[in-house]
mmCIF file with all atom_site columns, C-alpha atoms in Angstrom:
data_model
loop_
_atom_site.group_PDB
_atom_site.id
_atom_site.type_symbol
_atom_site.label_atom_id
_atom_site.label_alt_id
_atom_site.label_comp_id
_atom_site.label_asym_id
_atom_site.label_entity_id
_atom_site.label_seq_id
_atom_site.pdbx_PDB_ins_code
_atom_site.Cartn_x
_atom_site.Cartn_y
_atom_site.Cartn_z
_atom_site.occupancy
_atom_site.B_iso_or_equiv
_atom_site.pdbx_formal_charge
_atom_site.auth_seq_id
_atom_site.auth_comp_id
_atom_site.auth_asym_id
_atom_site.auth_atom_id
_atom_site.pdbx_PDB_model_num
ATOM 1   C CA . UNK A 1 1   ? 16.755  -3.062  -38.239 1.00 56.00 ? 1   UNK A CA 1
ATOM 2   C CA . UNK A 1 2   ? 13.090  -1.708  -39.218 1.00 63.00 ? 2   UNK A CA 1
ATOM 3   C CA . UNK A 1 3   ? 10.789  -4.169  -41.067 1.00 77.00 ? 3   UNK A CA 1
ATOM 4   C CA . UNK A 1 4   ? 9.991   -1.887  -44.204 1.00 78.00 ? 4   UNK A CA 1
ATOM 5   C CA . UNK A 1 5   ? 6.885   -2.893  -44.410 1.00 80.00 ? 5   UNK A CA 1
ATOM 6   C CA . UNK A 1 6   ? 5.699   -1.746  -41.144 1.00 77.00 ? 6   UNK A CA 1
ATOM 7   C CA . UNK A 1 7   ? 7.556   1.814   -41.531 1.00 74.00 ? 7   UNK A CA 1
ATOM 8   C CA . UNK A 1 8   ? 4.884   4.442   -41.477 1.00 77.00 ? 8   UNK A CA 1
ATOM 9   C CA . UNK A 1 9   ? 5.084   7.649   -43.350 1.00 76.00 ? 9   UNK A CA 1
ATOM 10  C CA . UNK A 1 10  ? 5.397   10.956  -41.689 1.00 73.00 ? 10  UNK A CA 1
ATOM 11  C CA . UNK A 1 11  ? 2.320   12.525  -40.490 1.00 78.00 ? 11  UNK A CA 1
ATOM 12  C CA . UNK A 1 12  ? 1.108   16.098  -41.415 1.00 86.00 ? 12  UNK A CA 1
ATOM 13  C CA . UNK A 1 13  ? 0.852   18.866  -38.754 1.00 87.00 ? 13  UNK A CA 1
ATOM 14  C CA . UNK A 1 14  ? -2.965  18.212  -38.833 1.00 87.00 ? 14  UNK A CA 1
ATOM 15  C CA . UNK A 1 15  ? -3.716  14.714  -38.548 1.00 86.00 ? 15  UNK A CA 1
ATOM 16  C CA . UNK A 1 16  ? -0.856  15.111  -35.750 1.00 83.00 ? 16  UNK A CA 1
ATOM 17  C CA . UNK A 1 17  ? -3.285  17.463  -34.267 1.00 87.00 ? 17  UNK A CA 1
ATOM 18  C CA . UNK A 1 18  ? -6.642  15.498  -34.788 1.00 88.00 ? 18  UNK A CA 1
ATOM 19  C CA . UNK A 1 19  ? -5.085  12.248  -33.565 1.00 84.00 ? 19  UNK A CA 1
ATOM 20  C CA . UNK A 1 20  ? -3.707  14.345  -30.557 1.00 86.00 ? 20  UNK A CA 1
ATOM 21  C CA . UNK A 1 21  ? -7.187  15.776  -29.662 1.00 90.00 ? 21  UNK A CA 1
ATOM 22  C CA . UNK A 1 22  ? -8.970  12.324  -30.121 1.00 89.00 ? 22  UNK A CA 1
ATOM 23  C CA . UNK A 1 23  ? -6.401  10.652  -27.952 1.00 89.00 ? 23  UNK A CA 1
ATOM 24  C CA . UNK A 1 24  ? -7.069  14.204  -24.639 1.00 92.00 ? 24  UNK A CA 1
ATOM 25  C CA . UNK A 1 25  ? -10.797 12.965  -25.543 1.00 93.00 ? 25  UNK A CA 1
ATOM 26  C CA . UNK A 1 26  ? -10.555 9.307   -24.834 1.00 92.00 ? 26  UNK A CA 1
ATOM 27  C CA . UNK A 1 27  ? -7.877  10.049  -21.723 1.00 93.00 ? 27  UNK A CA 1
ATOM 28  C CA . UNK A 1 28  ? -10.170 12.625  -20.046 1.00 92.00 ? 28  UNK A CA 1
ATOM 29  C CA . UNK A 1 29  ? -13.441 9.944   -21.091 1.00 93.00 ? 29  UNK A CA 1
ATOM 30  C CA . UNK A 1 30  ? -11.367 7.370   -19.214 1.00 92.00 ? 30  UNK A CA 1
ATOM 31  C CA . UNK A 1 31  ? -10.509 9.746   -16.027 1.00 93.00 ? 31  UNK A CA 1
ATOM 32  C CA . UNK A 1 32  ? -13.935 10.298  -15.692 1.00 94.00 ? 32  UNK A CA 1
ATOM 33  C CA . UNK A 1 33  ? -15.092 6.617   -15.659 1.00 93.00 ? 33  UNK A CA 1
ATOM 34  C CA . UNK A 1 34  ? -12.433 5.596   -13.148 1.00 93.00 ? 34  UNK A CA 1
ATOM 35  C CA . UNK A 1 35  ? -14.077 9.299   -10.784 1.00 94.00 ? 35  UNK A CA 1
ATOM 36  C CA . UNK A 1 36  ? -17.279 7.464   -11.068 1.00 93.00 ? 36  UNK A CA 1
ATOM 37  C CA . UNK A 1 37  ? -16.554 3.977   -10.158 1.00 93.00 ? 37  UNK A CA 1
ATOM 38  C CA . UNK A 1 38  ? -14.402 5.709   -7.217  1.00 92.00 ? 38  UNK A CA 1
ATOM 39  C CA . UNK A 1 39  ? -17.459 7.705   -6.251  1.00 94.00 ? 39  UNK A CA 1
ATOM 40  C CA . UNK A 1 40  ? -19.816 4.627   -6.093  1.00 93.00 ? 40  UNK A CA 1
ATOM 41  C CA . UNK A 1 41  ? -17.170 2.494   -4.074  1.00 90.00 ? 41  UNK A CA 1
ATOM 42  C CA . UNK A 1 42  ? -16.403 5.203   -1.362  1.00 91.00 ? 42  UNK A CA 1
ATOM 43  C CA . UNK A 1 43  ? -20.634 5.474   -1.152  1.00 92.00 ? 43  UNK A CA 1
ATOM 44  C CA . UNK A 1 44  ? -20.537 1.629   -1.031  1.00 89.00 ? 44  UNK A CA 1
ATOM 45  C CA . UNK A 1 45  ? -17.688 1.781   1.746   1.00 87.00 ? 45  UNK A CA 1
ATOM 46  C CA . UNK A 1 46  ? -19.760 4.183   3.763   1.00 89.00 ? 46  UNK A CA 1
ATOM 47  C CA . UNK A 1 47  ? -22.924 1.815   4.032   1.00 90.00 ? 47  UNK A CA 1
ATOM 48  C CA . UNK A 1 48  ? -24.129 0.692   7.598   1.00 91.00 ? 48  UNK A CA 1
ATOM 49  C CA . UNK A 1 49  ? -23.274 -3.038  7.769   1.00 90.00 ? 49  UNK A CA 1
ATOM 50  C CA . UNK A 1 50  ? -26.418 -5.521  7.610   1.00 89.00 ? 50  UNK A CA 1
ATOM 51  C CA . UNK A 1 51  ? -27.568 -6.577  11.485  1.00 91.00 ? 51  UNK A CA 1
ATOM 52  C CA . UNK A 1 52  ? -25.594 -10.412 11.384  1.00 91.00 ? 52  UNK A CA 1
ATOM 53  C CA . UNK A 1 53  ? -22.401 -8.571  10.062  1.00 90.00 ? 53  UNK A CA 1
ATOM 54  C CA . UNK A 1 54  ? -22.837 -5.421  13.062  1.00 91.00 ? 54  UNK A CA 1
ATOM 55  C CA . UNK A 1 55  ? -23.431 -8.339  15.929  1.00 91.00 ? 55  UNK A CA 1
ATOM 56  C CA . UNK A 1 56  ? -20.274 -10.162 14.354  1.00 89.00 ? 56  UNK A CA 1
ATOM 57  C CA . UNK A 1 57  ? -18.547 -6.608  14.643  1.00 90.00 ? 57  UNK A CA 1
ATOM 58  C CA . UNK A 1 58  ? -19.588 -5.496  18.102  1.00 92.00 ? 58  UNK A CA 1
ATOM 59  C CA . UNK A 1 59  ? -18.850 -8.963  19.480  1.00 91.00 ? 59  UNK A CA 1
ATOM 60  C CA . UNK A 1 60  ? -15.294 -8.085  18.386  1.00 87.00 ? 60  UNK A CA 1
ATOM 61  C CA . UNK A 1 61  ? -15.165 -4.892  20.210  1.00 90.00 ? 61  UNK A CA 1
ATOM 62  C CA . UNK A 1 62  ? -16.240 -2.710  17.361  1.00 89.00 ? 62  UNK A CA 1
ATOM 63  C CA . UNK A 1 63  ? -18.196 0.303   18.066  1.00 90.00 ? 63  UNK A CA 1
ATOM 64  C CA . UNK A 1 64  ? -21.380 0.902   17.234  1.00 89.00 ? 64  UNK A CA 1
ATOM 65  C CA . UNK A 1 65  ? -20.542 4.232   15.092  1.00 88.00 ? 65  UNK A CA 1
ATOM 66  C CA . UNK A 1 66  ? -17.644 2.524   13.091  1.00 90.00 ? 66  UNK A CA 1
ATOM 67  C CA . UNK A 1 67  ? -19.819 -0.644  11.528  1.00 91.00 ? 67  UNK A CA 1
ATOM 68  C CA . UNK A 1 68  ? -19.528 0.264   7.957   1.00 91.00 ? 68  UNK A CA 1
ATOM 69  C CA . UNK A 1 69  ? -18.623 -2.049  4.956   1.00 91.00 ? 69  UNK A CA 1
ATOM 70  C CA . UNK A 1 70  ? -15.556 -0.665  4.841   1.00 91.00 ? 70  UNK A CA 1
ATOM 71  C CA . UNK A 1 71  ? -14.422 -1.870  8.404   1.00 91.00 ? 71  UNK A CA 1
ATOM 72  C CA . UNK A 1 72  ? -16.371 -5.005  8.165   1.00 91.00 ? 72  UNK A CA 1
ATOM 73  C CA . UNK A 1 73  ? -14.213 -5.997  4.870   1.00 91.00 ? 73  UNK A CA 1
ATOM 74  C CA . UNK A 1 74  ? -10.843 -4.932  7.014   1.00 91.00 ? 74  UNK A CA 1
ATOM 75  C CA . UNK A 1 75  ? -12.001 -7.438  9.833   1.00 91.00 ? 75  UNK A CA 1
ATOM 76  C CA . UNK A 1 76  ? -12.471 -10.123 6.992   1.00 91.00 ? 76  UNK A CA 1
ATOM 77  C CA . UNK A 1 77  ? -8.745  -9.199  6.046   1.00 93.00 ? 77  UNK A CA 1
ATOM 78  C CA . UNK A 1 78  ? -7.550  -9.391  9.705   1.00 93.00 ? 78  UNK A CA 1
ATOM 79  C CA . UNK A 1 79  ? -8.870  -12.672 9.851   1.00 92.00 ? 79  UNK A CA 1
ATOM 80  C CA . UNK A 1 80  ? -7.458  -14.522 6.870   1.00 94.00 ? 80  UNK A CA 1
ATOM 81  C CA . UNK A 1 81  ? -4.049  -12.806 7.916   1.00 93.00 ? 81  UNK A CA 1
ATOM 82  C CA . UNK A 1 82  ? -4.474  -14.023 11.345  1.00 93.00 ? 82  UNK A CA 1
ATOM 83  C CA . UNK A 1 83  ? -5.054  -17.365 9.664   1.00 93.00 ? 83  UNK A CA 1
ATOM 84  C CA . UNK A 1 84  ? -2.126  -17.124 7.431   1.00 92.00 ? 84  UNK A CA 1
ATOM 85  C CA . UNK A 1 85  ? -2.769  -15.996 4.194   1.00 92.00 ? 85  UNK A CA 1
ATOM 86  C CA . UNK A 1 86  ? 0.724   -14.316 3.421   1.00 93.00 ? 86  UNK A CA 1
ATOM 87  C CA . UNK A 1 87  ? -1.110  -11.999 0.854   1.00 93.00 ? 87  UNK A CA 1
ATOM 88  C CA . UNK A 1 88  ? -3.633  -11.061 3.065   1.00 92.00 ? 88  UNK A CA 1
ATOM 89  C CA . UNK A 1 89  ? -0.589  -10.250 5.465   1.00 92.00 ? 89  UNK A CA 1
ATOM 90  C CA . UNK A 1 90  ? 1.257   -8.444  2.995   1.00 92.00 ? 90  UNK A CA 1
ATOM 91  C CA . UNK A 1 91  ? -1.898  -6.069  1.962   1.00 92.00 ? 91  UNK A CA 1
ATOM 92  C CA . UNK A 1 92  ? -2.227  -4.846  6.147   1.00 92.00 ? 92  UNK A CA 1
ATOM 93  C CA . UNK A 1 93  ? 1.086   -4.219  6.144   1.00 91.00 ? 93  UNK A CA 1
ATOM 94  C CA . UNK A 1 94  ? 0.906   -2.359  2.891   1.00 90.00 ? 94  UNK A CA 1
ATOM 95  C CA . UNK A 1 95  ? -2.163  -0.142  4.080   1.00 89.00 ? 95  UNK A CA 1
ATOM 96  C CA . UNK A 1 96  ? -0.007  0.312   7.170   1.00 90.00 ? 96  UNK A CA 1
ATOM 97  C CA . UNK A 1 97  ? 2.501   1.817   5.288   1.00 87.00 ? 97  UNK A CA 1
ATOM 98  C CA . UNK A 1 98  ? 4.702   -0.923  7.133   1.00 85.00 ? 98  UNK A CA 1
ATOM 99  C CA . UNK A 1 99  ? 5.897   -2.776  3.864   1.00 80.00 ? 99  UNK A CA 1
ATOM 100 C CA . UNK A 1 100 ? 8.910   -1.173  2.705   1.00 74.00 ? 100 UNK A CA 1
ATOM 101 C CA . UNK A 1 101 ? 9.938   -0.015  6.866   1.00 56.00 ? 101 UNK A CA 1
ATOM 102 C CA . UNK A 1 102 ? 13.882  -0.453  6.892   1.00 56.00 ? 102 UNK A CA 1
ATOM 103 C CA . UNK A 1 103 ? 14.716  -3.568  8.681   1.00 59.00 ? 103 UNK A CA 1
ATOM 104 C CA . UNK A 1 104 ? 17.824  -1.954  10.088  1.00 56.00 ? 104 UNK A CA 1
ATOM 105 C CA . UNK A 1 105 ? 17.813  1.194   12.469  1.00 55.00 ? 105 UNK A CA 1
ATOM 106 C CA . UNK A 1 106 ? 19.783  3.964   10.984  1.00 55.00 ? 106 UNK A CA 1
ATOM 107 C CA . UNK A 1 107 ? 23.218  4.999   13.233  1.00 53.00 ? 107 UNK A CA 1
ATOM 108 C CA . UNK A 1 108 ? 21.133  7.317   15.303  1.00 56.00 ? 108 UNK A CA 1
ATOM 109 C CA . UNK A 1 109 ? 18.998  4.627   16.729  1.00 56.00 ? 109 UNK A CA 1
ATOM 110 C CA . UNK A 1 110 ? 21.698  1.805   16.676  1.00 56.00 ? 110 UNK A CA 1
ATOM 111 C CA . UNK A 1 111 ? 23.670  3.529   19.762  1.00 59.00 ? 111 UNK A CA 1
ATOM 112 C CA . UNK A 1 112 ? 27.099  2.737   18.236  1.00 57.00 ? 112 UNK A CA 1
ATOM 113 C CA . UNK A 1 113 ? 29.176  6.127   17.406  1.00 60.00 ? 113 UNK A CA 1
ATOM 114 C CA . UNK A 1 114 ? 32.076  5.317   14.491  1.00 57.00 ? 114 UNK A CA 1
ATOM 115 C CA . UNK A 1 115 ? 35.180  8.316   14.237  1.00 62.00 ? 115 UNK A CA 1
ATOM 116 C CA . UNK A 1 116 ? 36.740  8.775   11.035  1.00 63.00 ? 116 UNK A CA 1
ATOM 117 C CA . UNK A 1 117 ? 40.441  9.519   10.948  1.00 64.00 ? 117 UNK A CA 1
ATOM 118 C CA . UNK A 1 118 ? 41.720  11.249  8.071   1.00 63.00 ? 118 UNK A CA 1
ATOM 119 C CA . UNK A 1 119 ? 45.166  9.483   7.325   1.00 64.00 ? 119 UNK A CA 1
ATOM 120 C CA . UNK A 1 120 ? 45.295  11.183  4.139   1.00 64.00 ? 120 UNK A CA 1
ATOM 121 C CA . UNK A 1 121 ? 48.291  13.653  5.209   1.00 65.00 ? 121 UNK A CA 1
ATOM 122 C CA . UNK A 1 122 ? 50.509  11.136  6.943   1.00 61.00 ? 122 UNK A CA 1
ATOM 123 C CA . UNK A 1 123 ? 54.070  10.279  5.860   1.00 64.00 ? 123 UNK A CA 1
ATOM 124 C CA . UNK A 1 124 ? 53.841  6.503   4.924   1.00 58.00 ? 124 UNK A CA 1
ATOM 125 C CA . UNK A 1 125 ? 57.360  5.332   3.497   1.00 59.00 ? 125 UNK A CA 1
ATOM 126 C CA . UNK A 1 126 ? 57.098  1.995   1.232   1.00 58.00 ? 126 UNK A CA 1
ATOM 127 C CA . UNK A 1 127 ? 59.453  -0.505  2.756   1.00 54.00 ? 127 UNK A CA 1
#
């Protein structure tokens, strides 16, 4: 049952409206904050990676082309997964798009066939 005290009274068609418009305002202020910060982490992401960081990198294979921040923080996550950090695991599989992979193989890959008999028909006396 409704506390009576915090019942609030119906509101007219315009403050409806004004609250409406303020609330499109604030939501379309907030879009535009979370674009931003996007923007300035993709630029971030592109950045070459300092020269200690790029030896670290091409010691491990990377190329010369592909030492950005953005692969230099995936080798950091490679190696706390390697050295067990379940999280760390769970994120690569995530960005994988391995996470949520069935665990079983569907019939088609399972290479058992199953025939369904309909028995629905048949004469079956109760004895």
């Amino acid at each position: 049952m409704a506390n009576e005290k915090n019942l609030k009274p119906p509101r007219s068609t315009s403050e409806a409206r004004e609250r409406g418009a303020r609330g499109g305002k604030a939501s379309g202020e907030a879009r535009r904050r979370k674009r931003s910060s996007r923007e300035v982490l993709e630029m971030l992401n592109r950045l070459n990676a300092t020269e200690q960081e790029a030896a670290e990198l091409a010691s491990n294979g990377v190329s010369k082309n592909n030492m950005t921040r953005q692969v230099l923080r995936m080798w950091g996550l490679q190696k706390k997964a390697e050295s067990g950090d379940v999280a760390a695991n769970r994120l690569i599989l995530e960005v994988l798009g391995e996470l949520n992979a069935p665990t079983v193989p569907d019939d088609s890959d399972s290479g058992f066939t199953f025939k369904i008999e309909d028995f629905s028909n048949d004469d079956v006396s109760d004895t």
